[in-house]
mmCIF file of C-alpha atoms in Angstrom:
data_model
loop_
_atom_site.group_PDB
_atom_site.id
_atom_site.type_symbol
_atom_site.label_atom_id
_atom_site.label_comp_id
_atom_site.label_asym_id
_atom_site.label_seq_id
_atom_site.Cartn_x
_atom_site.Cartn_y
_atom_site.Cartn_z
ATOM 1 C CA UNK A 26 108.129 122.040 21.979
ATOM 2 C CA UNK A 27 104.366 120.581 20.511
ATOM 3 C CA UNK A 28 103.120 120.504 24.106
ATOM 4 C CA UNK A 29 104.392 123.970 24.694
ATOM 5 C CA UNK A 30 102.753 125.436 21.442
ATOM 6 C CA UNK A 31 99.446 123.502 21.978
ATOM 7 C CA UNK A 32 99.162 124.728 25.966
ATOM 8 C CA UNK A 33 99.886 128.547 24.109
ATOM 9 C CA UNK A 34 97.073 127.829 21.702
ATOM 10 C CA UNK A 35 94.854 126.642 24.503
ATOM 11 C CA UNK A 36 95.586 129.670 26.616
ATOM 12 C CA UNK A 37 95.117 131.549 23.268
ATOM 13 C CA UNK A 38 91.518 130.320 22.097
ATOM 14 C CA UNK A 39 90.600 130.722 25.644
ATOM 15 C CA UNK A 40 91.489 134.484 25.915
ATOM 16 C CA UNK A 41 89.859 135.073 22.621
ATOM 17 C CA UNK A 42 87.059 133.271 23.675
ATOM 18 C CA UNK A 43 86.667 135.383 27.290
ATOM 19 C CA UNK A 44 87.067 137.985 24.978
ATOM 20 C CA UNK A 45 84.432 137.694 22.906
ATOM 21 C CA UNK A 46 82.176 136.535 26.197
ATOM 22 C CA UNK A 47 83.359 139.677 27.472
ATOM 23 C CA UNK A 48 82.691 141.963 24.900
ATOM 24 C CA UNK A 49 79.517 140.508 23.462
ATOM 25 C CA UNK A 50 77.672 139.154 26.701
ATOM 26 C CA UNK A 51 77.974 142.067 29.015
ATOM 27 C CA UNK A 52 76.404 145.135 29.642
ATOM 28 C CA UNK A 53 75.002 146.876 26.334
ATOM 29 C CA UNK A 54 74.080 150.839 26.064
ATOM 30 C CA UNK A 55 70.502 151.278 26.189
ATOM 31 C CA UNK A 56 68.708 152.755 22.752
ATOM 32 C CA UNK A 57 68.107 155.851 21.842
ATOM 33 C CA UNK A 58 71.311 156.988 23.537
ATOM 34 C CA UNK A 59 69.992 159.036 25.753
ATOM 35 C CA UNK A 60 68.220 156.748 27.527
ATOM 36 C CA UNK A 61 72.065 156.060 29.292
ATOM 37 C CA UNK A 62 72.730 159.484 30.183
ATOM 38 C CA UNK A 63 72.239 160.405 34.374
ATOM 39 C CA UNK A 64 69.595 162.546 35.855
ATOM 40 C CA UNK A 65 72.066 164.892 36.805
ATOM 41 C CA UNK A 66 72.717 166.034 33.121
ATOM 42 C CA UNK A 67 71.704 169.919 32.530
ATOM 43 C CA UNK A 68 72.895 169.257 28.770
ATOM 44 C CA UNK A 69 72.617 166.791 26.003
ATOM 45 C CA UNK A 70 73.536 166.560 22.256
ATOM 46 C CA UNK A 71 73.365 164.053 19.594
ATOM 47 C CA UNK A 72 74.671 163.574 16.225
ATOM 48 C CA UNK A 73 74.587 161.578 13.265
ATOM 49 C CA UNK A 74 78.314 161.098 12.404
ATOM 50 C CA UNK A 75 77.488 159.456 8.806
ATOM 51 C CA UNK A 76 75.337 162.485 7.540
ATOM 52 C CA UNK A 77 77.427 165.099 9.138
ATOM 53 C CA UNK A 78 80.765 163.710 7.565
ATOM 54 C CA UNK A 79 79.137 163.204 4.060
ATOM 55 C CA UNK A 80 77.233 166.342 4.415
ATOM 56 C CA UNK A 81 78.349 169.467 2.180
ATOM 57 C CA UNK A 82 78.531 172.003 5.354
ATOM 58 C CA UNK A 83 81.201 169.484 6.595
ATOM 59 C CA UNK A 84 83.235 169.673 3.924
ATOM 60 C CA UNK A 85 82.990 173.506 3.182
ATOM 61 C CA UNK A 86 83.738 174.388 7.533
ATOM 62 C CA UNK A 87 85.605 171.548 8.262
ATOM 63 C CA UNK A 88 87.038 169.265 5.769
ATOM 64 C CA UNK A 89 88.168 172.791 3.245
ATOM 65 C CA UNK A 90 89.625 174.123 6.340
ATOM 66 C CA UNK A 91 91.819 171.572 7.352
ATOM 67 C CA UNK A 92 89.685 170.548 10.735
ATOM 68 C CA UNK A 93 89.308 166.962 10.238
ATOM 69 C CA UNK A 94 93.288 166.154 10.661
ATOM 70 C CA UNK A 95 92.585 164.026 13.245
ATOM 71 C CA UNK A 96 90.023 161.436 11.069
ATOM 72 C CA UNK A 97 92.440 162.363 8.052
ATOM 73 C CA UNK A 98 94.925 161.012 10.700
ATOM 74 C CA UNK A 99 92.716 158.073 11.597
ATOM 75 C CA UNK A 100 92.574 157.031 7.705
ATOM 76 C CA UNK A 101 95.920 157.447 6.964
ATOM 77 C CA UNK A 102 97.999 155.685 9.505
ATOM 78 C CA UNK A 103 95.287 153.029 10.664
ATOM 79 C CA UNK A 104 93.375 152.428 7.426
ATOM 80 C CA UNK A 105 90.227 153.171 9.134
ATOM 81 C CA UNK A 106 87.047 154.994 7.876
ATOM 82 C CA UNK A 107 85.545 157.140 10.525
ATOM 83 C CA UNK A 108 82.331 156.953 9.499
ATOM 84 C CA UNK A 109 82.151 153.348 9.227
ATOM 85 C CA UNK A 110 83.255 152.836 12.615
ATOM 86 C CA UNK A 111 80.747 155.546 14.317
ATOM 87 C CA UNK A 112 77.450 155.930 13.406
ATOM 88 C CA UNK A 113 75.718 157.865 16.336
ATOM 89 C CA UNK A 114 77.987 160.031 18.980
ATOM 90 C CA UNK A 115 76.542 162.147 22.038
ATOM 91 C CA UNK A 116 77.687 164.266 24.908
ATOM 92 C CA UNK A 117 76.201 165.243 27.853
ATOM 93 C CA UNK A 118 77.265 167.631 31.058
ATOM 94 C CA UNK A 119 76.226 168.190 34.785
ATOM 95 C CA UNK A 120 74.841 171.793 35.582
ATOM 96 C CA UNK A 121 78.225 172.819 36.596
ATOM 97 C CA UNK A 122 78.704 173.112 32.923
ATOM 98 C CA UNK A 123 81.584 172.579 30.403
ATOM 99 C CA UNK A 124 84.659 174.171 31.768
ATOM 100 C CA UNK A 125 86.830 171.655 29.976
ATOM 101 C CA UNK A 126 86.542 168.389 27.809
ATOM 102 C CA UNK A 127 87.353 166.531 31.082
ATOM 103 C CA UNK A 128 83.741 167.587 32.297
ATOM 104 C CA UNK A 129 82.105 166.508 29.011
ATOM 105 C CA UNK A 130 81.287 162.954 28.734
ATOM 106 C CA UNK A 131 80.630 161.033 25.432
ATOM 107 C CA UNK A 132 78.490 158.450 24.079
ATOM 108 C CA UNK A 133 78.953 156.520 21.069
ATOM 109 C CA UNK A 134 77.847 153.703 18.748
ATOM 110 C CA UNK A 135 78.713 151.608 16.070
ATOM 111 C CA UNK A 136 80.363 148.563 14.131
ATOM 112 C CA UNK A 137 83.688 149.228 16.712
ATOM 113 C CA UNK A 138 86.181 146.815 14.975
ATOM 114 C CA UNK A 139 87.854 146.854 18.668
ATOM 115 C CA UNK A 140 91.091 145.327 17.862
ATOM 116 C CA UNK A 141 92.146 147.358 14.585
ATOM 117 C CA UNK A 142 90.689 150.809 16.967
ATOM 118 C CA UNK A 143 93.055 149.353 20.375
ATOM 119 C CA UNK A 144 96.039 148.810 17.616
ATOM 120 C CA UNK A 145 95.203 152.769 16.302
ATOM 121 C CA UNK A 146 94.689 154.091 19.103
ATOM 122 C CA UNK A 147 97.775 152.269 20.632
ATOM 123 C CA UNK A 148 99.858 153.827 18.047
ATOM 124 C CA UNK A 149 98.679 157.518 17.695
ATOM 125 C CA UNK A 150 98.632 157.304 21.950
ATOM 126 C CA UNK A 151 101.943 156.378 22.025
ATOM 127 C CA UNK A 152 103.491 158.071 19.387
ATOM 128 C CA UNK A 153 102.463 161.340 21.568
ATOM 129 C CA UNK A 154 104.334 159.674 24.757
ATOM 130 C CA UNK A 155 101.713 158.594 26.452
ATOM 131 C CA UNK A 156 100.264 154.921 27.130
ATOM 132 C CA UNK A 157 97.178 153.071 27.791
ATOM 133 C CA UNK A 158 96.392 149.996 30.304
ATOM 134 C CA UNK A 159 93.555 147.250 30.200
ATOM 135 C CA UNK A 160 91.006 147.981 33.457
ATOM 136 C CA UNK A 161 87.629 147.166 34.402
ATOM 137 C CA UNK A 162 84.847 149.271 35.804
ATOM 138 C CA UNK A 163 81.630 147.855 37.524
ATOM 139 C CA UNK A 164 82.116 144.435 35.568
ATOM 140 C CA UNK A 165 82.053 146.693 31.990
ATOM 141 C CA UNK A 166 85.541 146.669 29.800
ATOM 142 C CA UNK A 167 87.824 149.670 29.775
ATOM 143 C CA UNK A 168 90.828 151.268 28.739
ATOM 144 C CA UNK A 169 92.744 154.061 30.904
ATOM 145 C CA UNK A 170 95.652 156.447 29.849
ATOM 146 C CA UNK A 171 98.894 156.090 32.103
ATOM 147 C CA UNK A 172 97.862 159.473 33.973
ATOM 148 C CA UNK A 173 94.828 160.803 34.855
ATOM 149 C CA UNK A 174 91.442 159.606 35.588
ATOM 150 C CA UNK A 175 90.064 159.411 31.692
ATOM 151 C CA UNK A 176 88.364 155.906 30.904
ATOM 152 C CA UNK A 177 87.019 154.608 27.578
ATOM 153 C CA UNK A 178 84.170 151.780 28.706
ATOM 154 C CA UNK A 179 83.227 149.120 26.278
ATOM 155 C CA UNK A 180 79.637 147.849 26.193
ATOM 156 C CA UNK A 181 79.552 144.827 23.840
ATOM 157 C CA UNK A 182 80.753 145.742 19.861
ATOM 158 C CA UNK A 183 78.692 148.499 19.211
ATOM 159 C CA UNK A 184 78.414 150.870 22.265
ATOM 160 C CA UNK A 185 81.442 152.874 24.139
ATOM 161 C CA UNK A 186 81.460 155.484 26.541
ATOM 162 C CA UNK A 187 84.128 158.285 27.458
ATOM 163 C CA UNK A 188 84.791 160.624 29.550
ATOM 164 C CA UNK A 189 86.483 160.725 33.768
ATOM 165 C CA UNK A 190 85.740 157.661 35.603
ATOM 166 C CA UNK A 191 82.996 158.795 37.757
ATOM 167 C CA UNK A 192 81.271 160.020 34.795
ATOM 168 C CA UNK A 193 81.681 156.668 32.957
ATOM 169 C CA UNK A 194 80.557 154.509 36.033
ATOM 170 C CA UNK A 195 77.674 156.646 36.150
ATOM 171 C CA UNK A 196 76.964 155.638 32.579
ATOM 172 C CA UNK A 197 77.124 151.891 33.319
ATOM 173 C CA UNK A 198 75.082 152.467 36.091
ATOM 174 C CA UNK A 199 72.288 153.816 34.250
ATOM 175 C CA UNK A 200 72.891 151.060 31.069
ATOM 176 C CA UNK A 201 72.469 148.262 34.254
ATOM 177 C CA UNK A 202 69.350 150.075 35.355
ATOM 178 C CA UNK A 203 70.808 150.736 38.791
ATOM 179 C CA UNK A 204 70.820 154.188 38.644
ATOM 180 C CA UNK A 205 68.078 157.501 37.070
ATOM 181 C CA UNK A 206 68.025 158.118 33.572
ATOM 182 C CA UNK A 207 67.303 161.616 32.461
ATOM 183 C CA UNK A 208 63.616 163.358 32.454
ATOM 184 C CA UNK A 209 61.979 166.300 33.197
ATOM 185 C CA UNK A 210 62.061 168.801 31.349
ATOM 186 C CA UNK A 211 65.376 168.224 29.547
ATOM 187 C CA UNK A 212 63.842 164.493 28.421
ATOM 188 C CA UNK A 213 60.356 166.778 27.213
ATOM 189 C CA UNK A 214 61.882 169.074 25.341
ATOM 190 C CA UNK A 215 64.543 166.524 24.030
ATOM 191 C CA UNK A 216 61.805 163.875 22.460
ATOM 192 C CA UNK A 217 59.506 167.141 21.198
ATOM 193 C CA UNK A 218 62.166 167.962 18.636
ATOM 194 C CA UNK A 219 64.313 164.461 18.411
ATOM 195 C CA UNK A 220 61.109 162.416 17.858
ATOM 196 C CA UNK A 221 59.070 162.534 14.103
ATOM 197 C CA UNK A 222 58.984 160.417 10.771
ATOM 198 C CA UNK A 223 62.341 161.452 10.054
ATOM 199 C CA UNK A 224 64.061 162.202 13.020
ATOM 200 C CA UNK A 225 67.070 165.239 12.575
ATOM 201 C CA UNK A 226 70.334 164.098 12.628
ATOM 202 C CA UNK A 227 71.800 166.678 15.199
ATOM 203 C CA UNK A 228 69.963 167.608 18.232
ATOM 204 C CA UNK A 229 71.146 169.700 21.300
ATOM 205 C CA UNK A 230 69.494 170.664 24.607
ATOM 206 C CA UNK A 231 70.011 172.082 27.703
ATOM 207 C CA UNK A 232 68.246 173.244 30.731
ATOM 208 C CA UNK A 233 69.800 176.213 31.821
ATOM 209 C CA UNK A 234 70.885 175.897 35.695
ATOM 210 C CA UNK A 235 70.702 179.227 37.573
ATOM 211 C CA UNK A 236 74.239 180.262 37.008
ATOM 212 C CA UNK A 237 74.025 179.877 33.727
ATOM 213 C CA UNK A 238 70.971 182.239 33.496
ATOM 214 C CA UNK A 239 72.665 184.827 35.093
ATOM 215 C CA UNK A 240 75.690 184.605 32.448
ATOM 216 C CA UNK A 241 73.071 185.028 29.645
ATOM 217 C CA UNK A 242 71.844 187.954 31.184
ATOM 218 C CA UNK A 243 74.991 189.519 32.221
ATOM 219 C CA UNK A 244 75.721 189.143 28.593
ATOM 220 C CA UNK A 245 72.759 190.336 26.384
ATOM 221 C CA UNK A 246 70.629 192.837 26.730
ATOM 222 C CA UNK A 247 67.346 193.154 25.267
ATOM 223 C CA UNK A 248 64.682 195.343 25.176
ATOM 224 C CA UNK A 249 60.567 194.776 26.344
ATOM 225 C CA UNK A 250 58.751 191.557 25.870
ATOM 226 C CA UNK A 251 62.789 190.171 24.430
ATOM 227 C CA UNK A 252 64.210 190.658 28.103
ATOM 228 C CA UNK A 253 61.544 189.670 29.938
ATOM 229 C CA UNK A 254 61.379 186.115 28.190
ATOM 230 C CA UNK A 255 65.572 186.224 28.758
ATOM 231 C CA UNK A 256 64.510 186.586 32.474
ATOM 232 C CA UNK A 257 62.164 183.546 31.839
ATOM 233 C CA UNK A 258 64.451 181.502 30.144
ATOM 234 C CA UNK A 259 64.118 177.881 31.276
ATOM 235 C CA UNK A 260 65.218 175.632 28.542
ATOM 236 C CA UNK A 261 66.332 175.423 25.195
ATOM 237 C CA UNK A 262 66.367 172.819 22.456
ATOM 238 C CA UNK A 263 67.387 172.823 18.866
ATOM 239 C CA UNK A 264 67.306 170.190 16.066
ATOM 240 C CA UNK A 265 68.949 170.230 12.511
ATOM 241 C CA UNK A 266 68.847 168.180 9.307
ATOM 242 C CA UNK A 267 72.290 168.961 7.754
ATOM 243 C CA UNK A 268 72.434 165.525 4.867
ATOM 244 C CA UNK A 269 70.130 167.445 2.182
ATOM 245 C CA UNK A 270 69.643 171.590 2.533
ATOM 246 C CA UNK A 271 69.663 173.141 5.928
ATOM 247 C CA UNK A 272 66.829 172.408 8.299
ATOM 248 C CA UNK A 273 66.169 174.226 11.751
ATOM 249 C CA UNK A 274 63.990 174.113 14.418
ATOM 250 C CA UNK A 275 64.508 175.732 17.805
ATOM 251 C CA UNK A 276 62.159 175.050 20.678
ATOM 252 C CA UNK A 277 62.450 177.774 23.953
ATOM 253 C CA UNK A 278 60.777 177.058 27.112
ATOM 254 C CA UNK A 279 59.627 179.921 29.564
ATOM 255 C CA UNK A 280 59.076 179.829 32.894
ATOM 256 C CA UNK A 281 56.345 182.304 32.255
ATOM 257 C CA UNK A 282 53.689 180.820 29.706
ATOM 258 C CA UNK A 283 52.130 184.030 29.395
ATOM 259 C CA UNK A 284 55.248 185.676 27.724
ATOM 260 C CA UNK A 285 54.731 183.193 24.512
ATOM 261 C CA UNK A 286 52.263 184.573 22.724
ATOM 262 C CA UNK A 287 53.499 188.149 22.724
ATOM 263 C CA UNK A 288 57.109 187.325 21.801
ATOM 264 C CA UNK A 289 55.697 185.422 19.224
ATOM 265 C CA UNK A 290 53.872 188.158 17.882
ATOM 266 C CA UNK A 291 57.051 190.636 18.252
ATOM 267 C CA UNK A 292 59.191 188.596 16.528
ATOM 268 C CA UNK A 293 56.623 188.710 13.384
ATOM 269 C CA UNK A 294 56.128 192.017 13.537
ATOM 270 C CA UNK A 295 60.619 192.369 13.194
ATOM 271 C CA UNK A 296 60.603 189.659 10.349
ATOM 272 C CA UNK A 297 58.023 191.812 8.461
ATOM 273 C CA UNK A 298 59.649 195.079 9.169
ATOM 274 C CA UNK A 299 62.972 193.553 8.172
ATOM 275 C CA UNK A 300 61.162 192.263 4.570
ATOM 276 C CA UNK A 301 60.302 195.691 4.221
ATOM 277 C CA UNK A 302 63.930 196.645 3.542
ATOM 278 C CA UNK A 303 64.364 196.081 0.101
ATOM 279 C CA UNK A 304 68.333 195.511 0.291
ATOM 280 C CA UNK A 305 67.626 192.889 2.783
ATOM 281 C CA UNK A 306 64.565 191.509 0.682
ATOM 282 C CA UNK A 307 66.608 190.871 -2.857
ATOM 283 C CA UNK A 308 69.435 188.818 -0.945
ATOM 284 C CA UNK A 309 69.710 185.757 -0.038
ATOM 285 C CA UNK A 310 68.452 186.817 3.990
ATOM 286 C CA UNK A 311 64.558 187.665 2.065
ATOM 287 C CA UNK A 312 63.674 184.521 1.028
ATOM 288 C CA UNK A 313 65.426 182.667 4.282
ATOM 289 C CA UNK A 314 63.423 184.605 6.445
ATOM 290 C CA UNK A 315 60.230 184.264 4.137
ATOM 291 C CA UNK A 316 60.858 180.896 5.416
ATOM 292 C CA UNK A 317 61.036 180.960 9.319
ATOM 293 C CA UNK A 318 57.930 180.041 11.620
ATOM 294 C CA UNK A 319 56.942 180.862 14.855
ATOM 295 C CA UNK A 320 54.165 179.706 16.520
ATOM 296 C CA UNK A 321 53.387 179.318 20.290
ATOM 297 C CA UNK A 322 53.004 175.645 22.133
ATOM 298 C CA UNK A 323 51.719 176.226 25.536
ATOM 299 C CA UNK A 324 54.985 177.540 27.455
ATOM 300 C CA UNK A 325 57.484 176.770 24.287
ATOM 301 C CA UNK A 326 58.420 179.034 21.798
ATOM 302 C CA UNK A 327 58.834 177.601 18.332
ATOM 303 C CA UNK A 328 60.835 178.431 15.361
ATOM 304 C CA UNK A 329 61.516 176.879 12.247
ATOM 305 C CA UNK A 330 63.119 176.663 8.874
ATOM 306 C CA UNK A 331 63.802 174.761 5.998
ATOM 307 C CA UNK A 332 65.965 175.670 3.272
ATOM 308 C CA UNK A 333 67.142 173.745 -0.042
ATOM 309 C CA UNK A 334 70.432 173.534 -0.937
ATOM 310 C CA UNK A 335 70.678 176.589 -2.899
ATOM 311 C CA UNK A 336 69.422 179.179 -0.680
ATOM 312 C CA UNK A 337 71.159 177.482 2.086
ATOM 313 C CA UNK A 338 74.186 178.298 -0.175
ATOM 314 C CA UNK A 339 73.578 181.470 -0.723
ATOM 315 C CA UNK A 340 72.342 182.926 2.828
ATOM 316 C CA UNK A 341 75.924 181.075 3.818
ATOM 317 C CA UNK A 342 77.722 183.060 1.160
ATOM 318 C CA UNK A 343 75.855 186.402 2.774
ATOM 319 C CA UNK A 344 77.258 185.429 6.125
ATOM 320 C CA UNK A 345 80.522 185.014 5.213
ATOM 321 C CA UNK A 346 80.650 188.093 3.423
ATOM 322 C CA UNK A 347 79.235 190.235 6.543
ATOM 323 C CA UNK A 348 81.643 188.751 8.748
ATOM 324 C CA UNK A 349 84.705 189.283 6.133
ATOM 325 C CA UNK A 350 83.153 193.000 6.062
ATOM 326 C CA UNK A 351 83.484 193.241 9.625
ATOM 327 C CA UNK A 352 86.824 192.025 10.080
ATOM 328 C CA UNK A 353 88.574 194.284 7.613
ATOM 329 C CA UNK A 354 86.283 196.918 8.845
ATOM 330 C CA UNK A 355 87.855 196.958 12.564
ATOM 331 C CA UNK A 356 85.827 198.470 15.461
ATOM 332 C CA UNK A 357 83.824 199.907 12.640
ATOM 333 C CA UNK A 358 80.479 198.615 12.064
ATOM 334 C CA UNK A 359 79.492 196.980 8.673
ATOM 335 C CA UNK A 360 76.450 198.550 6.553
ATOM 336 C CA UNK A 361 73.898 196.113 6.791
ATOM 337 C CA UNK A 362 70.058 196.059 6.641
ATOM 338 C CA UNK A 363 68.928 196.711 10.316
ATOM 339 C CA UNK A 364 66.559 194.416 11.579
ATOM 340 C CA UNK A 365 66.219 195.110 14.888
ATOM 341 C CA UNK A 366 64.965 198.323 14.387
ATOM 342 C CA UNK A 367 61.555 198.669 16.885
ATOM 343 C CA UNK A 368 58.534 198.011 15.558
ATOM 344 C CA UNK A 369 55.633 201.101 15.568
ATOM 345 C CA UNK A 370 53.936 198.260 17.973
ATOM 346 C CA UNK A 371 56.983 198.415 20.061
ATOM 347 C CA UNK A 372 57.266 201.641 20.241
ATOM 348 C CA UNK A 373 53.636 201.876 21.687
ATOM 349 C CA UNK A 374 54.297 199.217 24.308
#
């Protein structure tokens, strides 16, 4: 019985100890994140799980709302703190676009406590009637549901990726260096509004594929130098700070460069015209907009903001309003301040 227990413990410390070699010698995501996503991404996003969770927009559209089961579901049955387990998460798609979550894949990192997530994740999977199996893919750790092609990869104790295997193997191809990262003009615009002494802690952008050009226009219509820069549209890129107020800035790249400086100028000319409402100018919208920059960078458009926590507040409250407005109003439309109304400069164009 002693020789059978000691040759278990052997076997025992020698599993842990592949384990650990496994999980802490192999391959490791490269930093920032995106430097593992594939060329052929058209779309990339990034966020900053701590500040989002502990931010107060979380709370009011999420957390109030009842949209955070799942983590609520997480703490409750597993005894684990989301946001101590994931500090950074990203996503990225191909230019066929997002028809589903399948064709989304995800990035994450953080201090994974792998066997307390395997035992949750065990338990919530299987609760539902499904189950999960141990694989490998391209030498890199994994977990796979019973049906389907989805695959969680492990790389080391801080980095995972998720998403259908060929996505995922794509991933570890790039972490290995074997394959193209991302660049272009989806890596420019990407580090012009990710990069800075305090970087924002969301950041999306996408480089819109021809299809998805013609949706936008099939969609929106827009008058003068507005349409013509929808016809240009190349790329566009947006970055928040969400911890401490509300922070914008969106960055719009043209195909023609020449389009820039006149849609800059039109959309001063409607901000001014809007001010000059005086309903619009008293709430919450006047000082907001008070706020907002443009300015033209060679063939990028680029707007900002930056609003404390009060006015953030209140321009939220305004929202919310107008929309409740709109709902109880039916096919009718609300009475609100126009601002879209042409400008006299328009009007001579």
């Amino acid at each position: 019985m002693r020789g059978r227990r000691a040759f278990l413990a052997l076997v025992f410390l020698g599993a842990a100890g592949a384990a650990a070699y496994w999980l802490l010698g192999g391959v490791r995501l490269r930093e920032p994140l995106v430097e593992n996503v594939p060329e052929r991404a058209a779309a990339y996003a990034r966020v900053d799980v701590r500040a989002l969770l502990r931010s107060p927009w979380w709370r009011r559209f999420v957390t109030e709302r009842g949209g955070d089961q799942g983590l609520q579901r997480m703490r409750e049955r597993c005894g684990i703190e989301p946001s101590d387990q994931l500090h950074e998460l990203a996503a990225f798609v191909g230019a066929d676009g997002p028809r589903s979550l399948d064709h989304v894949t995800f990035l994450a990192r953080g201090p994974f406590e792998h066997e307390a997530l395997g035992e949750c994740m065990k338990k919530v999977v299987e609760e539902d009637g499904g189950a999960l199996r141990r694989v490998e893919l391209d030498g890199v750790p994994a977990v796979a549901g019973a049906r389907g092609d989805s695959r969680i990869a492990f790389f080391g104790r801080d980095g995972a990726a998720f998403g259908n295997e060929r996505s995922v193997r794509e991933v570890i191809a790039v972490a290995k260096g074997e394959r193209a990262k991302i660049g272009g003009t989806l890596r420019a615009l990407h580090d012009a509004v990710a990069q800075g002494e305090h970087p924002p802690e969301l950041v999306a952008v996408a480089v819109l594929p021809e299809h998805w050009r013609e949706a936008v226009q099939q969609r929106v219509e827009a008058p003068g130098v507005f349409g013509e820069a929808l016809d240009s549209l190349r790329a566009v890129a947006v970055a928040a700070r969400v911890s401490r107020g509300l922070a914008l800035s969106v960055r719009v790249r043209l195909d023609d460069a020449a389009l820039v400086a006149p849609l800059v100028e039109q959309l001063r000319l409607q901000r001014d015209a809007a001010l000059d409402d005086p309903l619009l100018a008293l709430s919450a919208a006047g000082p907001a907009l008070r706020r907002v920059a443009a300015e033209a960078r060679g063939e990028d458009l680029v707007l900002a903001v930056d609003l404390d926590d009060a006015l953030a507040e209140r321009l939220v409250d305004l929202i919310e309003q107008l929309l409740r407005r709109e709902v109880r109003g039916g096919a009718r439309e609300p009475r609100v301040p126009r601002t879209t109304e042409p400008s006299d400069a328009t009007r001579a164009e």
